[in-house]
Coordinates of C-alpha atoms in Angstrom, one line a residue:
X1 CA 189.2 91.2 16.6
X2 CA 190.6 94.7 15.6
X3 CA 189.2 96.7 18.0
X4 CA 190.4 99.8 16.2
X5 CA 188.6 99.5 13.0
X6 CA 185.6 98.5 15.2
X7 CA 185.4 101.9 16.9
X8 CA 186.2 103.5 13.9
X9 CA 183.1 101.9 12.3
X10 CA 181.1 102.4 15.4
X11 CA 182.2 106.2 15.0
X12 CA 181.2 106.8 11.6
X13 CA 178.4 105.0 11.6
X14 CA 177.6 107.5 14.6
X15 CA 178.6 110.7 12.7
X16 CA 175.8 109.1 9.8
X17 CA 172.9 109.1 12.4
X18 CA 173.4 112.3 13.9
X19 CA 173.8 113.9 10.4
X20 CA 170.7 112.6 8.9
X21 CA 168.7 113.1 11.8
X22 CA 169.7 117.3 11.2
X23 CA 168.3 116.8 7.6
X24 CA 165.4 116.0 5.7
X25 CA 165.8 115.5 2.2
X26 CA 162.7 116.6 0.9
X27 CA 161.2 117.8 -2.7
X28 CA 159.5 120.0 -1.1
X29 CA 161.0 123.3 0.1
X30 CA 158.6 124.5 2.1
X31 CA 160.6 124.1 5.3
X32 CA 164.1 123.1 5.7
X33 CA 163.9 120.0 7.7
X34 CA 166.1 121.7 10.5
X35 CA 163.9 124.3 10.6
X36 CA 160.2 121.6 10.6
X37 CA 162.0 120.4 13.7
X38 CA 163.0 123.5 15.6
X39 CA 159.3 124.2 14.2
X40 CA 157.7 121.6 15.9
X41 CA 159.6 121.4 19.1
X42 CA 159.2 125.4 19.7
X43 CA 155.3 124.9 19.3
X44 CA 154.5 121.4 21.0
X45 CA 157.9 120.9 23.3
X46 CA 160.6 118.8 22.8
X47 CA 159.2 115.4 24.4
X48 CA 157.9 113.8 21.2
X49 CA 155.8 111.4 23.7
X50 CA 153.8 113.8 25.4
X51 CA 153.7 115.9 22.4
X52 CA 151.6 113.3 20.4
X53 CA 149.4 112.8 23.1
X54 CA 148.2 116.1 23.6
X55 CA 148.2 116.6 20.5
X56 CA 145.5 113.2 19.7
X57 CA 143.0 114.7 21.8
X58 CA 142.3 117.7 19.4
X59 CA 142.7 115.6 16.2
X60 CA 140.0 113.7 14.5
X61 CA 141.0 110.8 11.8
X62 CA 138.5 111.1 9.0
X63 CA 136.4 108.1 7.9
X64 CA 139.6 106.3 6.0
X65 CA 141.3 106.5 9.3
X66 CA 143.5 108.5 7.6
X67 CA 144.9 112.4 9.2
X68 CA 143.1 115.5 7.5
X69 CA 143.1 118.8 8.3
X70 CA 141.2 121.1 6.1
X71 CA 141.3 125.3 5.9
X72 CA 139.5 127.6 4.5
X73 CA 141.5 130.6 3.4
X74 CA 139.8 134.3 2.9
X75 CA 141.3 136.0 -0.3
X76 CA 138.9 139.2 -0.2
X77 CA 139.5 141.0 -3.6
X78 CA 141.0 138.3 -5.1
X79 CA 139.5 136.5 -8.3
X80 CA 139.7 132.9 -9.2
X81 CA 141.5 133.7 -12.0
X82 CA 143.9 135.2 -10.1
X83 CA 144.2 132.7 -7.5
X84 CA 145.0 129.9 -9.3
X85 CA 147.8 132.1 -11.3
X86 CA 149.3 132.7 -8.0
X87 CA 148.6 129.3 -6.6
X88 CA 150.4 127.4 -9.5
X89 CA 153.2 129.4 -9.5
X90 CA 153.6 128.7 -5.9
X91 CA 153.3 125.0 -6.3
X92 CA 155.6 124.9 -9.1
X93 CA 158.2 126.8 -7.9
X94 CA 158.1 125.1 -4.3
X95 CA 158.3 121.3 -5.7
X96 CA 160.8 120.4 -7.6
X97 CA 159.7 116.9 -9.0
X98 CA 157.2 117.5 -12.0
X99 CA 155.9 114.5 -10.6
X100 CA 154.3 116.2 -7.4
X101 CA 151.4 118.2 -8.9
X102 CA 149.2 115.4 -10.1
X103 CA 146.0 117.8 -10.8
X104 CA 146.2 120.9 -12.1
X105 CA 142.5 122.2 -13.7
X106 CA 142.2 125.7 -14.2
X107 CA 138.7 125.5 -15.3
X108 CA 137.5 123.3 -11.7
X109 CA 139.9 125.4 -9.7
X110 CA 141.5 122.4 -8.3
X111 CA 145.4 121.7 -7.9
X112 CA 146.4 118.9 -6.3
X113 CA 150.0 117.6 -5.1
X114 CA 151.6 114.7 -3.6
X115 CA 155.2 115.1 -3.0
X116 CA 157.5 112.8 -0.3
X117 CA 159.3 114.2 2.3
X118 CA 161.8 111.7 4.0
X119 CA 163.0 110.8 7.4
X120 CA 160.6 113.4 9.5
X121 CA 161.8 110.5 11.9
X122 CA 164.3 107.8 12.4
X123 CA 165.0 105.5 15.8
X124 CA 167.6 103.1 16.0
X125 CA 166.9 100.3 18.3
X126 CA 169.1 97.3 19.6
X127 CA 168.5 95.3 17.0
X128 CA 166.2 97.5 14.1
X129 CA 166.7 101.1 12.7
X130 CA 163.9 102.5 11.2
X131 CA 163.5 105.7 8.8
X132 CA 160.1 107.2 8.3
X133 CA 158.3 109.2 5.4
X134 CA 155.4 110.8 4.2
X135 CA 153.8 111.6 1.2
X136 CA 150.7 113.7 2.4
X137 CA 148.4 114.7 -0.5
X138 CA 147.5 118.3 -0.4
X139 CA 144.7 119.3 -2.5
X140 CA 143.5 123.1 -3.2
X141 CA 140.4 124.0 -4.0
X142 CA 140.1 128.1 -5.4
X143 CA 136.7 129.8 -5.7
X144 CA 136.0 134.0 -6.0
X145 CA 137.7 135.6 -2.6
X146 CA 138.8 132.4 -0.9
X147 CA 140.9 128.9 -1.0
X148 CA 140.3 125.5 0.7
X149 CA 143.3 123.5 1.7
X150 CA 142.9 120.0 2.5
X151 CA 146.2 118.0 4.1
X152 CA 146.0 114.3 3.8
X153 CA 148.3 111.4 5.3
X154 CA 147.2 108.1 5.6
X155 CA 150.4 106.3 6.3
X156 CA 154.1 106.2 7.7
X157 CA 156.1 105.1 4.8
X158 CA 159.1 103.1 6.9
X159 CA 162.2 102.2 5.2
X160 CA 163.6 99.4 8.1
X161 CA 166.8 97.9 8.4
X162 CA 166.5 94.8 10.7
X163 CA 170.5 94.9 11.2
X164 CA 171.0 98.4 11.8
X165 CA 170.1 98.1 15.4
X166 CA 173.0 99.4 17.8
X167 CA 174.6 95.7 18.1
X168 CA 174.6 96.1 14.8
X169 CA 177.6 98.5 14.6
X170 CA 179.5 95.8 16.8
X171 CA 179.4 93.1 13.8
X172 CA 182.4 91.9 12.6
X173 CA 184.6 93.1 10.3
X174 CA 183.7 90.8 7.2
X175 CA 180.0 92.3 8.0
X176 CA 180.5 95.5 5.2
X177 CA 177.5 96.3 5.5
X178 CA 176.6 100.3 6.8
X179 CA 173.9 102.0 8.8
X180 CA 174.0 104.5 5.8
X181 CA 172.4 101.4 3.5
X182 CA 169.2 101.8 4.5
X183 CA 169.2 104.9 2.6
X184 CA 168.7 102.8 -0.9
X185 CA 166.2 104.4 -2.8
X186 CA 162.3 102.9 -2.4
X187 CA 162.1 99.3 -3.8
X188 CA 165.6 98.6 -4.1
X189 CA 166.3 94.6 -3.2
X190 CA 169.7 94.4 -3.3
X191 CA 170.2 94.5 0.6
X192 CA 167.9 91.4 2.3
X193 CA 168.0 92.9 5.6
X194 CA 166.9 96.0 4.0
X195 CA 162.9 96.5 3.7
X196 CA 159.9 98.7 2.8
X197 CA 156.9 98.8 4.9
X198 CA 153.9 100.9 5.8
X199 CA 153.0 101.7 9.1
X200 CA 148.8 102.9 9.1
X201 CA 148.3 105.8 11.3
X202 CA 145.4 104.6 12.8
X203 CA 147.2 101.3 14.3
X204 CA 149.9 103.1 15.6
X205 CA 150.7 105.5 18.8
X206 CA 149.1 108.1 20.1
X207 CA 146.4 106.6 18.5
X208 CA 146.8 103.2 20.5
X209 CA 148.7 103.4 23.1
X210 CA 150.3 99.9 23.4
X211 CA 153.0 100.4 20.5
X212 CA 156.5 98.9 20.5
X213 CA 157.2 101.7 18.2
X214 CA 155.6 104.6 20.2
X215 CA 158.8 106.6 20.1
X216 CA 159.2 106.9 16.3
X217 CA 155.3 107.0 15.8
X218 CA 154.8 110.0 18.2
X219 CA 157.7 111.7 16.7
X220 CA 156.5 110.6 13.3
X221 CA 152.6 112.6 14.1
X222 CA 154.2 115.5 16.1
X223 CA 156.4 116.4 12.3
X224 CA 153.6 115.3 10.2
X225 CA 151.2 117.8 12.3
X226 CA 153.8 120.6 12.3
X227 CA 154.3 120.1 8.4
X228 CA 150.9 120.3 7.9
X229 CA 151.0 123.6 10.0
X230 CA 153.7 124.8 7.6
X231 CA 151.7 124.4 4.8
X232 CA 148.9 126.1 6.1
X233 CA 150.7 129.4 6.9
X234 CA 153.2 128.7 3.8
X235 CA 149.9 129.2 1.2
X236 CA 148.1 131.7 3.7
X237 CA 151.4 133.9 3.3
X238 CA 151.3 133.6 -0.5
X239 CA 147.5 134.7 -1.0
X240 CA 148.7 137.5 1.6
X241 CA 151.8 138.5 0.1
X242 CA 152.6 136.7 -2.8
X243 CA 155.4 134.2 -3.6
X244 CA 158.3 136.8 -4.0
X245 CA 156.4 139.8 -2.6
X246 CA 156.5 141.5 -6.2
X247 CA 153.9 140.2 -8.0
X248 CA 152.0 143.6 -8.4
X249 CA 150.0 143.7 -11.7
X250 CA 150.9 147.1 -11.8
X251 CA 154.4 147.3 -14.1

């Protein structure tokens, strides 16, 4: 065995993890995903464990077990009009894929987007490593002088490699395959070890506590929470303040 490239492999492969766990390649640039973590660990601590569980005891899954959180945002002065011109500038601007806004009805005062953001979490085990997504639907409802937001996530999306465990990285050397595979894009088949899988919310921790995959779940709730959080202040900012801070109708 050639120790050498072993090590080598074992290094990069390494250099991979600790990269992607530093970014979140996201459509949506509401929050650098840097930034969503230092977010999340500056307002709920750094133990993602203890930080889900306090955080289940406050929230409620609604009646398709899925996790909601819904705000109403005062606009005074503002008309509907006017908040929907500001609103769909916001959401076009912030994501990029003309895919993401899948409503947008001036006349109902309704927007409605649905963008992914990938790998809010990843956890390599001894034997799988597991990436995990979301694609929370966030719909906005305008009226005269106010907005409703309403944050929805039913599922984890998990992108799994069941040889991308640590032994793993000790294969041999005719083994060319890389931790940095299981970032195929959705649905490819190429790689069999490779799969797609969705883990519900509701069957996974803090939610039950018996979960063999408690440590990615509870970081998994703790960034899905804070994103939502981001949202929240993101579009409270922009009725405030605008998107660019210059969008006086005086010019």
């Amino acid at each position: 065995m050639n120790y050498n490239n072993q090590y080598k492999r074992v290094f990069i492969w390494l250099l991979v993890a600790i990269f992607s766990l530093n970014t979140i390649n996201t459509q949506a640039q509401i929050m650098k995903g840097a930034d969503l973590e230092k977010y999340a660990k500056k307002r709920y601590g750094e133990k993602w464990l203890d930080a889900a569980m306090n955080l289940s005891k406050d929230l409620k899954l609604d009646k398709n077990e899925s996790l909601t959180y819904q705000e109403v945002i005062e606009a005074k002065g503002k008309t509907k009009e006017q908040l929907y011109v500001m609103l769909n500038y916001w959401a076009t601007a912030t994501f990029k894929d003309r895919q993401a806004i899948t409503l947008n009805d001036k006349e109902a005062g309704c927007i409605i987007i649905s963008s992914t953001i990938n790998n809010i979490a990843e956890h390599t085990g001894t034997i799988n490593s597991y990436s995990v997504s979301i694609t929370p639907v966030i719909r906005i409802d305008i009226k005269e002088g106010r907005i409703r937001v309403t944050y929805t996530v039913q599922n984890y999306d998990i992108l799994a490699d069941i040889s991308g465990g640590w032994l793993s990285a000790l294969g041999s050397d005719d083994d060319k395959r890389t931790w940095g595979d299981s970032k195929r894009k959705k649905d490819d088949k190429t790689n069999a070890n490779l799969y797609d899988d969705q883990w519900e919310i509701a069957r996974h921790y803090p939610f039950v506590e018996k979960d063999s995959k408690k440590r990615t779940c509870a970081k998994a709730l703790v960034m899905t929470h804070a994103y939502s959080n981001a949202v929240m202040d993101k579009l409270e900012e922009v009725i405030k303040n605008g998107l660019v801070g210059n969008e006086d109708e005086d010019w």
